[in-house]
Each structure stands twice: as C-alpha cells, then as structure tokens.
XYZ file of C-alpha atoms in Angstrom:
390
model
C -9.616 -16.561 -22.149
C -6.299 -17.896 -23.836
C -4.141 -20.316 -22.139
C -0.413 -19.795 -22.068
C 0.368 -23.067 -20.512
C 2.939 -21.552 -17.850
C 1.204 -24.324 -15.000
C 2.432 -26.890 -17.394
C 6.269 -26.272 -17.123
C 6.427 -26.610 -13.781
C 4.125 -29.210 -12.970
C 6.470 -32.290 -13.531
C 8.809 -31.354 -10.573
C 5.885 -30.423 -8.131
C 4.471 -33.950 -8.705
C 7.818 -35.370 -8.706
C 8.178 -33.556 -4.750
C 4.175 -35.181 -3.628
C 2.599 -32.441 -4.571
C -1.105 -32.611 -6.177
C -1.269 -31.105 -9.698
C 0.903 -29.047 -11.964
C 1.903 -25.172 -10.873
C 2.826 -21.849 -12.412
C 6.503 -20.969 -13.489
C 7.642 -17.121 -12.712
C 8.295 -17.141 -16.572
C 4.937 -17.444 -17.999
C 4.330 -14.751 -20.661
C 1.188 -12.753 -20.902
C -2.079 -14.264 -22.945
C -1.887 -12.941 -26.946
C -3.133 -9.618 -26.396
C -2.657 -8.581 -22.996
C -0.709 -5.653 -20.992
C 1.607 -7.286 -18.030
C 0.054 -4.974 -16.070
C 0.372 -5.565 -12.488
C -2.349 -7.534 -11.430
C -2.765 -9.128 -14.842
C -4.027 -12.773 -15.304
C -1.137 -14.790 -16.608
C -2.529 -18.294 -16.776
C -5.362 -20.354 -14.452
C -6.614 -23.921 -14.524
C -9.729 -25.582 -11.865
C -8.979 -27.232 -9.063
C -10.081 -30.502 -8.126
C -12.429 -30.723 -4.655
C -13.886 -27.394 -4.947
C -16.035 -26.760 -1.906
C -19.700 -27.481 -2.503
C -21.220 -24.468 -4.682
C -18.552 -22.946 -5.998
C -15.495 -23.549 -8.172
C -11.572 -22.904 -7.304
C -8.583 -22.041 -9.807
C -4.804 -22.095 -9.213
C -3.831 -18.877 -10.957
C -0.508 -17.223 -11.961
C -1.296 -13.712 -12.357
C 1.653 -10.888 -12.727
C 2.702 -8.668 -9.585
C 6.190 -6.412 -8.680
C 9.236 -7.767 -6.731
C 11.113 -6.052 -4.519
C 13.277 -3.893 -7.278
C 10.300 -2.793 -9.549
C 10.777 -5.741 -11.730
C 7.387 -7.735 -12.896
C 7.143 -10.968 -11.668
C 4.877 -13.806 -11.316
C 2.708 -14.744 -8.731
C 0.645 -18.379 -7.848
C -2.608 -18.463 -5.836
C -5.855 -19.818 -6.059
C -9.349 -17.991 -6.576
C -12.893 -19.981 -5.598
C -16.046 -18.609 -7.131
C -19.306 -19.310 -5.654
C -21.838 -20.632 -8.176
C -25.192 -19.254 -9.184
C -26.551 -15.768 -9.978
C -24.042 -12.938 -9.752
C -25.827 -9.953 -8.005
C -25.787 -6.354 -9.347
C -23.106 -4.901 -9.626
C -21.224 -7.995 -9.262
C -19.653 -10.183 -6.203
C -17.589 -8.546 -3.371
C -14.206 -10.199 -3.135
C -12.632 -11.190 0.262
C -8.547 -11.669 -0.300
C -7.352 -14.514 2.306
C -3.711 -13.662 3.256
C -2.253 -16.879 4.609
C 0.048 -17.843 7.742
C 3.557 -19.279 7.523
C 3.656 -22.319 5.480
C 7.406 -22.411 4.414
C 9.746 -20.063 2.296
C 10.594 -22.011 -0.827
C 8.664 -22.551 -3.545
C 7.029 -26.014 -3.207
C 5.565 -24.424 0.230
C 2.558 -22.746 -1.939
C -0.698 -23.357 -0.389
C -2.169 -23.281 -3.681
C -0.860 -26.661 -4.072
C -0.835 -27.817 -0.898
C -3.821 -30.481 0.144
C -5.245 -28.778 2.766
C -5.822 -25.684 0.618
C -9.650 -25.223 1.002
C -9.094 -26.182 5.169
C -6.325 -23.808 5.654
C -8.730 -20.722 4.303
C -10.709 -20.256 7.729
C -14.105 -18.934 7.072
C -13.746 -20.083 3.319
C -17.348 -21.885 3.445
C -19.265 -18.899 5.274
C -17.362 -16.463 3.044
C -18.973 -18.585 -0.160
C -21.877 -18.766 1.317
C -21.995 -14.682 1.699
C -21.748 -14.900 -2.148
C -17.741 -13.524 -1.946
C -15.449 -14.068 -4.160
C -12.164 -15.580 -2.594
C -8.715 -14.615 -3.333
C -5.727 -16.616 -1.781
C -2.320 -15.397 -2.956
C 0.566 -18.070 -1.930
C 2.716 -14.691 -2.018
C 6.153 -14.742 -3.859
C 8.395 -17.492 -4.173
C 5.736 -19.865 -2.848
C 4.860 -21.820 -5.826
C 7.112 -20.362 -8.185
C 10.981 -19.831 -8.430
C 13.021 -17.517 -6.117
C 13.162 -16.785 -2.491
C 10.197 -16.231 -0.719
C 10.611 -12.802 0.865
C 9.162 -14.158 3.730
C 7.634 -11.168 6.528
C 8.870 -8.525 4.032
C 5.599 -6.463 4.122
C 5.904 -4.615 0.445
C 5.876 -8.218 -1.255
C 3.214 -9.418 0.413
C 1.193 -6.700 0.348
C 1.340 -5.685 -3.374
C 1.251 -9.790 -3.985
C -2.682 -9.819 -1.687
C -3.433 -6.516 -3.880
C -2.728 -7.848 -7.745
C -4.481 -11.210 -6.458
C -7.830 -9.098 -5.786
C -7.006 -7.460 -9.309
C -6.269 -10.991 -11.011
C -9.762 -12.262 -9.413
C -11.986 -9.585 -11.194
C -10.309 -10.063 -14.368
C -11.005 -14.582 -13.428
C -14.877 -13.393 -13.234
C -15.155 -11.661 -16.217
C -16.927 -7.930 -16.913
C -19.800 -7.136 -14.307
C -18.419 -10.533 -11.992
C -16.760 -8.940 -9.102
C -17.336 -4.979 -7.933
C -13.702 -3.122 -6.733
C -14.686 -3.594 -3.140
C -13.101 -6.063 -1.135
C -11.354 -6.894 2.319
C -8.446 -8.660 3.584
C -8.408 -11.422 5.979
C -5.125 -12.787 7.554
C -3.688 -14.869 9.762
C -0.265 -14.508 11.461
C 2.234 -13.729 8.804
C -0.855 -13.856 6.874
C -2.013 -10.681 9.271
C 1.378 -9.033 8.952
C 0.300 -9.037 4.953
C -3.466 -7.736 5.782
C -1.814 -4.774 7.506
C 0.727 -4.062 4.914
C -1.867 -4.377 2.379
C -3.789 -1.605 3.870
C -0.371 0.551 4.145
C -0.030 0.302 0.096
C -3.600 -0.042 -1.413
C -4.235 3.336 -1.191
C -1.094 4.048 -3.649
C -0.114 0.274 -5.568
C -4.215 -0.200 -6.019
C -6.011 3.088 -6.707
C -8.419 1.199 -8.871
C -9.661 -0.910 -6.028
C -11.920 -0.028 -2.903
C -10.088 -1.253 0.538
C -13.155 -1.770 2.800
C -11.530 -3.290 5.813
C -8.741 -4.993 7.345
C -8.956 -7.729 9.855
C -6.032 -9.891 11.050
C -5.549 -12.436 13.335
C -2.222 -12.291 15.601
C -0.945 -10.622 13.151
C 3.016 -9.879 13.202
C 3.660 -6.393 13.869
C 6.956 -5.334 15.986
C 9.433 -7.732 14.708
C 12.278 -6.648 16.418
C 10.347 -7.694 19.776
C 8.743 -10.502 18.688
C 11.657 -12.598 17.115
C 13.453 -11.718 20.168
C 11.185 -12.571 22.892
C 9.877 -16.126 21.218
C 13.453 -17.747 21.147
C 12.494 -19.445 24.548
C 10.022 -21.659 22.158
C 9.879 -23.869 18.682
C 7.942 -21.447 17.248
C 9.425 -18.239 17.976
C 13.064 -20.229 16.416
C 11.349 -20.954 13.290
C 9.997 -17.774 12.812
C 13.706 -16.477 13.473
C 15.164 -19.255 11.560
C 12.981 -18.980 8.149
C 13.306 -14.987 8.445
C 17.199 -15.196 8.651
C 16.899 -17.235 6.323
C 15.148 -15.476 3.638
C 16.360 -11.563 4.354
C 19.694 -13.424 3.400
C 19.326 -13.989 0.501
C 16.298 -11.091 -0.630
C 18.255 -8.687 0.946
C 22.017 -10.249 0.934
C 21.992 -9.457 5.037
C 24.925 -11.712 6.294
C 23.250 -14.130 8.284
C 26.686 -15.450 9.388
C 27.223 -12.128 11.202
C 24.005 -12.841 13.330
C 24.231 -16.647 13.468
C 26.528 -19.159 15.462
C 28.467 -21.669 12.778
C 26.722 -24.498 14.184
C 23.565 -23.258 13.727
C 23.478 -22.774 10.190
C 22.899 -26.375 9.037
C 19.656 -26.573 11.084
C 18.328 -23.308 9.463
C 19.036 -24.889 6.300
C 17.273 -28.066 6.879
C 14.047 -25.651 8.760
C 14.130 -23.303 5.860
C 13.491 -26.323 3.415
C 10.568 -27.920 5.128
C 6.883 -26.579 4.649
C 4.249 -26.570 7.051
C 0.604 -27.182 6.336
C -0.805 -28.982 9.294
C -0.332 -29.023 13.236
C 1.783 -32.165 12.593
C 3.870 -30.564 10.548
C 4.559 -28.272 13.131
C 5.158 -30.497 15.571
C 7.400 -32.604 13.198
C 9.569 -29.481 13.080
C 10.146 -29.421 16.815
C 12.929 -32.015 16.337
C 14.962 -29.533 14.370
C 13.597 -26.764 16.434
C 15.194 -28.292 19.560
C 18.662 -27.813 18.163
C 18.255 -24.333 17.503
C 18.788 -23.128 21.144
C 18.741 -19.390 22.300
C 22.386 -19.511 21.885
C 22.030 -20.007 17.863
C 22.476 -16.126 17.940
C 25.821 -14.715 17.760
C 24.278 -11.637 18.894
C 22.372 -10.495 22.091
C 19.486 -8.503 19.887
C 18.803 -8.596 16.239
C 18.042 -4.562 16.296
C 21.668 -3.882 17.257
C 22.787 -5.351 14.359
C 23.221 -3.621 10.658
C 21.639 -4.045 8.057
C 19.231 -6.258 10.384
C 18.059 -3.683 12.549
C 16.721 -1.290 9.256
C 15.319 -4.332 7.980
C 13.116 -5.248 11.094
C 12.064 -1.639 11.108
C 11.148 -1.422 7.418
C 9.145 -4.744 7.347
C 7.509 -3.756 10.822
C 4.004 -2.193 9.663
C 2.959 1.392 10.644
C -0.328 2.478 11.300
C -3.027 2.449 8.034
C -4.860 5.406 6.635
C -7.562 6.132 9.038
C -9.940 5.474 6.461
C -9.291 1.839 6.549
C -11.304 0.346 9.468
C -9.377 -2.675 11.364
C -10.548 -5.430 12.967
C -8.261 -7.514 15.432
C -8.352 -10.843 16.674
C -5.803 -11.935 19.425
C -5.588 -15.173 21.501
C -4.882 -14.471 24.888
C -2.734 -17.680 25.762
C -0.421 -16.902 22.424
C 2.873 -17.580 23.198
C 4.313 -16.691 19.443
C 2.581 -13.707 18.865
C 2.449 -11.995 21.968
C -1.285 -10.276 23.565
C 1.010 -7.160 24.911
C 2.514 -7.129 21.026
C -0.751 -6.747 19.469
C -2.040 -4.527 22.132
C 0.724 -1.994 21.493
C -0.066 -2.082 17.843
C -3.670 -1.578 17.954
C -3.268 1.660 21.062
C -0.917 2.947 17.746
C -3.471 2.489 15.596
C -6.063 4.165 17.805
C -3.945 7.091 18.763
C -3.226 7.563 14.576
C -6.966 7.961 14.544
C -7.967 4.666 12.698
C -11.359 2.621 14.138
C -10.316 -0.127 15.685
C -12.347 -3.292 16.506
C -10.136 -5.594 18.988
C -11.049 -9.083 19.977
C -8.797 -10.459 22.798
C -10.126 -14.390 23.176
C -9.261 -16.120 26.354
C -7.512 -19.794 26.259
C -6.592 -19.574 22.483
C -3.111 -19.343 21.500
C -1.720 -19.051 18.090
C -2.665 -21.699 16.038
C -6.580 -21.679 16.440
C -7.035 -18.077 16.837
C -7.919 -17.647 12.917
C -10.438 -20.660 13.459
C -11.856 -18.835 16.925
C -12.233 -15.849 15.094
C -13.442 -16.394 11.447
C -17.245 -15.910 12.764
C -16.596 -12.073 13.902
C -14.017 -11.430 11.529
C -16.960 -12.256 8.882
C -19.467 -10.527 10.303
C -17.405 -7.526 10.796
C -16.360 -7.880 6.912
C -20.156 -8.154 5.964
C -21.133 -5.295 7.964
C -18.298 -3.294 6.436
C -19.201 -4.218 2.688
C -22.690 -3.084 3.743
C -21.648 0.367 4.250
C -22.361 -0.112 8.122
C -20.494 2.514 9.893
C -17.164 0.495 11.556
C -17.203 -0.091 15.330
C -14.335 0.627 17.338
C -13.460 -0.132 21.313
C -10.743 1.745 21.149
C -11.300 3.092 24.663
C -11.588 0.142 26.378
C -9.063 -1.684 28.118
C -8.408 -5.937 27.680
C-alpha cells in the first residue's frame, strides 16, 4: 500500500515531548487512489516490541468530527502471525480508559501501549485481530472531545473499518466486538448506539465494558469527594469548553481554573501517574464548582444528557463488568444502567466482582469478558442474568 508520510510531520515534536516514535498529523491526505471514506486507511508504520506472534502498526486512518467534517484519527492495530483462517480473522476493537485530553496523551504512542490493552495476549492468541483507536485529538491536533459519546464511538467504528483494509482482501471477516474500559466503556456503549447506522457494512457481535461511564450527570457529581471523580470533572470541563464552547467560567470558581489547566495538560498512562496527579487533585476541592449541580446548569445540563448513553438495539448482546469497591464509577451507577438495558429488552450478562475498584476491574475481568466475546463470535446464543439481583 502507498505511504503518504503524514506520521512523519508530526513525529519531531512527539519525540521532542519523550514520546517513542513519530505520529500521525490530522492533515494527512489520502494514498494516490483512494476515497476518504470514513474508515479509510490514511497512513500506518510497525511498531517496535510487538507482542510475541504477532505484529502492531500505529495507523492514521480517516473518521467524522463532531460537525460532519472528515478528520483524522491515530491508533494502533496488532495482527497475529501465521495462517489466516477462512473467511478471515475476527477483529476485537479495544476502546481505551482516560489517558489525558490533548494530543500527546495517545496511547498509540504511549510506552505502555501493548500493557494498557487488557486481554491483548489471550485476544492474539484467539487468532483476533486488535483494533485500538486513541480516539480524537489524542495523537493528533485539536481537542480531544473527551466522554462525548458520538466521537468516540464513530472513532472505535472507522478503526474496525481501517483494520480490514491493514489486513488486506480475505484478512479480517466484518464481525467484531468492542471491549472497553471506563471512558473506554462509555465508547463500547456508544459504539453499539451508532454501528447499526455509521457502520452498516460491519457485523456488531457484542459489547462488553468494564465500569463503563454511563449517567454523567450523577457520576461527576457524586465523585467530587475524591481525586478521581475531580479529574474526571476537571478534564470534562475542560474539553466540552472548548468542543462545545460551554462557558466553563459559568460553572467554575476563578481560582480553580489554573489547576484545570495544569490537570487538563498532563496524561496518564500508569497508576503513578495517577497518583502523581493527586497533588493537583488536592487543590481542586468540592468548592471548585460555582454551582451546586452541573445538570442545573445550561448548556451543561443538555450536554451531560446527550453524551449519557441510552440503551443499544436489543440485538446487540452486552456484557458488564463492575468492581464492587469502585469508588469512581459507582456499583449502584452501573446497576441502574444495566436494569435499563434489561427492561429495553437487550441480553445482559453482568459481572459484579467483590474487592476490585476501578483501576483493576478491566484486568479482573479480561478472562470473562473474552470468553463471553469468543462465545459470541461463535454464534453461541448470549447469556443474560438479567433477573437476578447483585
């Protein structure tokens, strides 16, 4: 396939901010005879440290912002070696947690990329191809639209379209799944709202998230009492300020708005750097609101509600992974969503793990979330204990 050299433009300034390797600009034109068709595979180059068996490619593949415009996207896409079966290799797309909202934030080039994919070595070993979409803004110019749930989920959609077009004819079937963590769950879920419409050319088998973020109007408002539940606030303020031009000056106190800054320009790709972030956090008390609740609040309280996910086609099996001592995304949270889910008739698998909280639950669950994504790719009929209480 022709090389456009887009990873090239960019890759002086991501070295220049300790970052391995060069990355994709949002400019990158189309190979020599090519449509910039969403989904589209702009430019790609291998990876160093591929897992054992396979090989890995940061990509820049085109997708739709917010307005209808086409824009470029970064991820990465790992390819197990050997024989590709009949019909060619399911794809799995990985939808990743928080990790920052500017652009050197991409997991793609971060150096715990093949670590921060949980299940990535089982999913290889399955024979699936993976798909890991740093989402917009993350590893290209702009804002990252960070928890807006139409960006992310048409960005997890044209990654699964940029990876069949990466293998080649007869490489990879239409079928695949999403897998998701956190914000990375709020994505699975929105991805499964819009595949259906965005993706008609693909097959959604499955959906399975892990704490994901679902009623945002609760959830920002009942984690202020911890570092977390501020950064989540902070970065989303943050971001919906300038994607959406919502005044965050309406909703913030004048003092706070230097520490959001200095939060919203930090990444995150290890428990260290969450902890590292606790410093800030600390000055970011509940008080950093002007405003008693986000949802009373114009344009803020439309924007919570239009980036808070409904329920999925029925069609769309879900699987649900929840640690029970969360304190960011809460158990009652994700309870709530999946009796909505259950009620709108959709099959439901729900997996409510005592002792884990937030971080690990993506770790905890990767085993069952696999198996379920297996069984589903099989054509097993999905499970669902939707009638039973946890």
């Amino acid at each position: 396939m022709p090389r456009t050299g887009a990873f090239r433009l960019l890759g002086a300034l991501l070295l220049a901010a300790g970052l391995y390797g060069p990355a994709p600009t949002a400019e990158a034109r189309p190979a020599p005879g090519t449509r910039a068709v969403p989904g589209t595979l702009l430019d790609y180059q291998p990876l160093p440290n591929a897992p054992d068996g396979a090989t890995a490619y940061r990509v820049l593949y085109r997708s739709t912002g917010l307005r209808g415009e086409p824009i470029a996207v970064s991820g990465a896409i790992i390819v197990p070696e050997g024989p590709v079966p009949p019909g060619g290799r399911p794809i799995v797309a990985w939808a990743h947690p928080t990790t920052g909202v500017v652009d050197k934030c991409a997991p793609s080039i971060a150096r715990v990329l093949y670590r921060s994919i949980q299940g990535l070595s089982e999913m290889l070993a399955r024979g699936y191809i993976v798909a890991a979409t740093d989402y917009p803004g993350l590893g290209t110019p702009g804002v990252h639209p960070y928890l807006v749930g139409i960006s992310e989920g048409r960005a997890v959609l044209d990654s699964v379209r940029a990876a069949r077009q990466l293998a080649g004819p007869g490489g990879a079937t239409n079928a695949f799944a999403v897998w998701g963590h956190s914000q990375g769950g709020h994505a699975a879920l929105f991805t499964g709202i819009l595949a259906g419409g965005y993706a008609p050319d693909l097959t959604l088998v499955g959906v399975a998230a892990a704490a994901p973020a679902t009623e945002l109007a609760t959830l920002m408002m009942a984690d202020l009492d911890t570092s977390g539940g501020k950064n989540l606030t902070a970065m989303t303020l943050w971001s919906w300020s300038q994607v959406y031009g919502a005044p965050m000056t309406k909703v913030v106190t004048p003092e706070a708005l230097p520490v959001i800054n200095e939060l919203a320009n930090d990444c995150i790709e290890t428990i260290f750097d969450v902890l590292e972030r606790r410093g800030p956090s600390k000055a970011l008390d509940r008080s950093f609101l002007s405003v008693n609740d986000l949802a009373d609040r114009e344009p803020w309280r439309s924007l919570l509600a239009r980036n808070t996910p409904g329920t999925l086609p029925p069609r769309i099996p879900v699987f649900l992974a929840q640690g029970a001592a969360d304190t960011l995304v809460l158990p009652r949270v994700t309870q709530d969503y999946r009796a909505r889910l259950c009620r709108a008739g959709s099959r439901v698998e729900f997996d409510l793990v005592p002792g884990v909280g937030h971080l690990s639950i993506a770790k905890d669950a990767a085993p069952a979330a696999l198996d379920w994504i297996g069984d589903r790719f099989a054509g097993e009929p999905a499970p669902s204990n939707c009638g039973v209480q946890q």
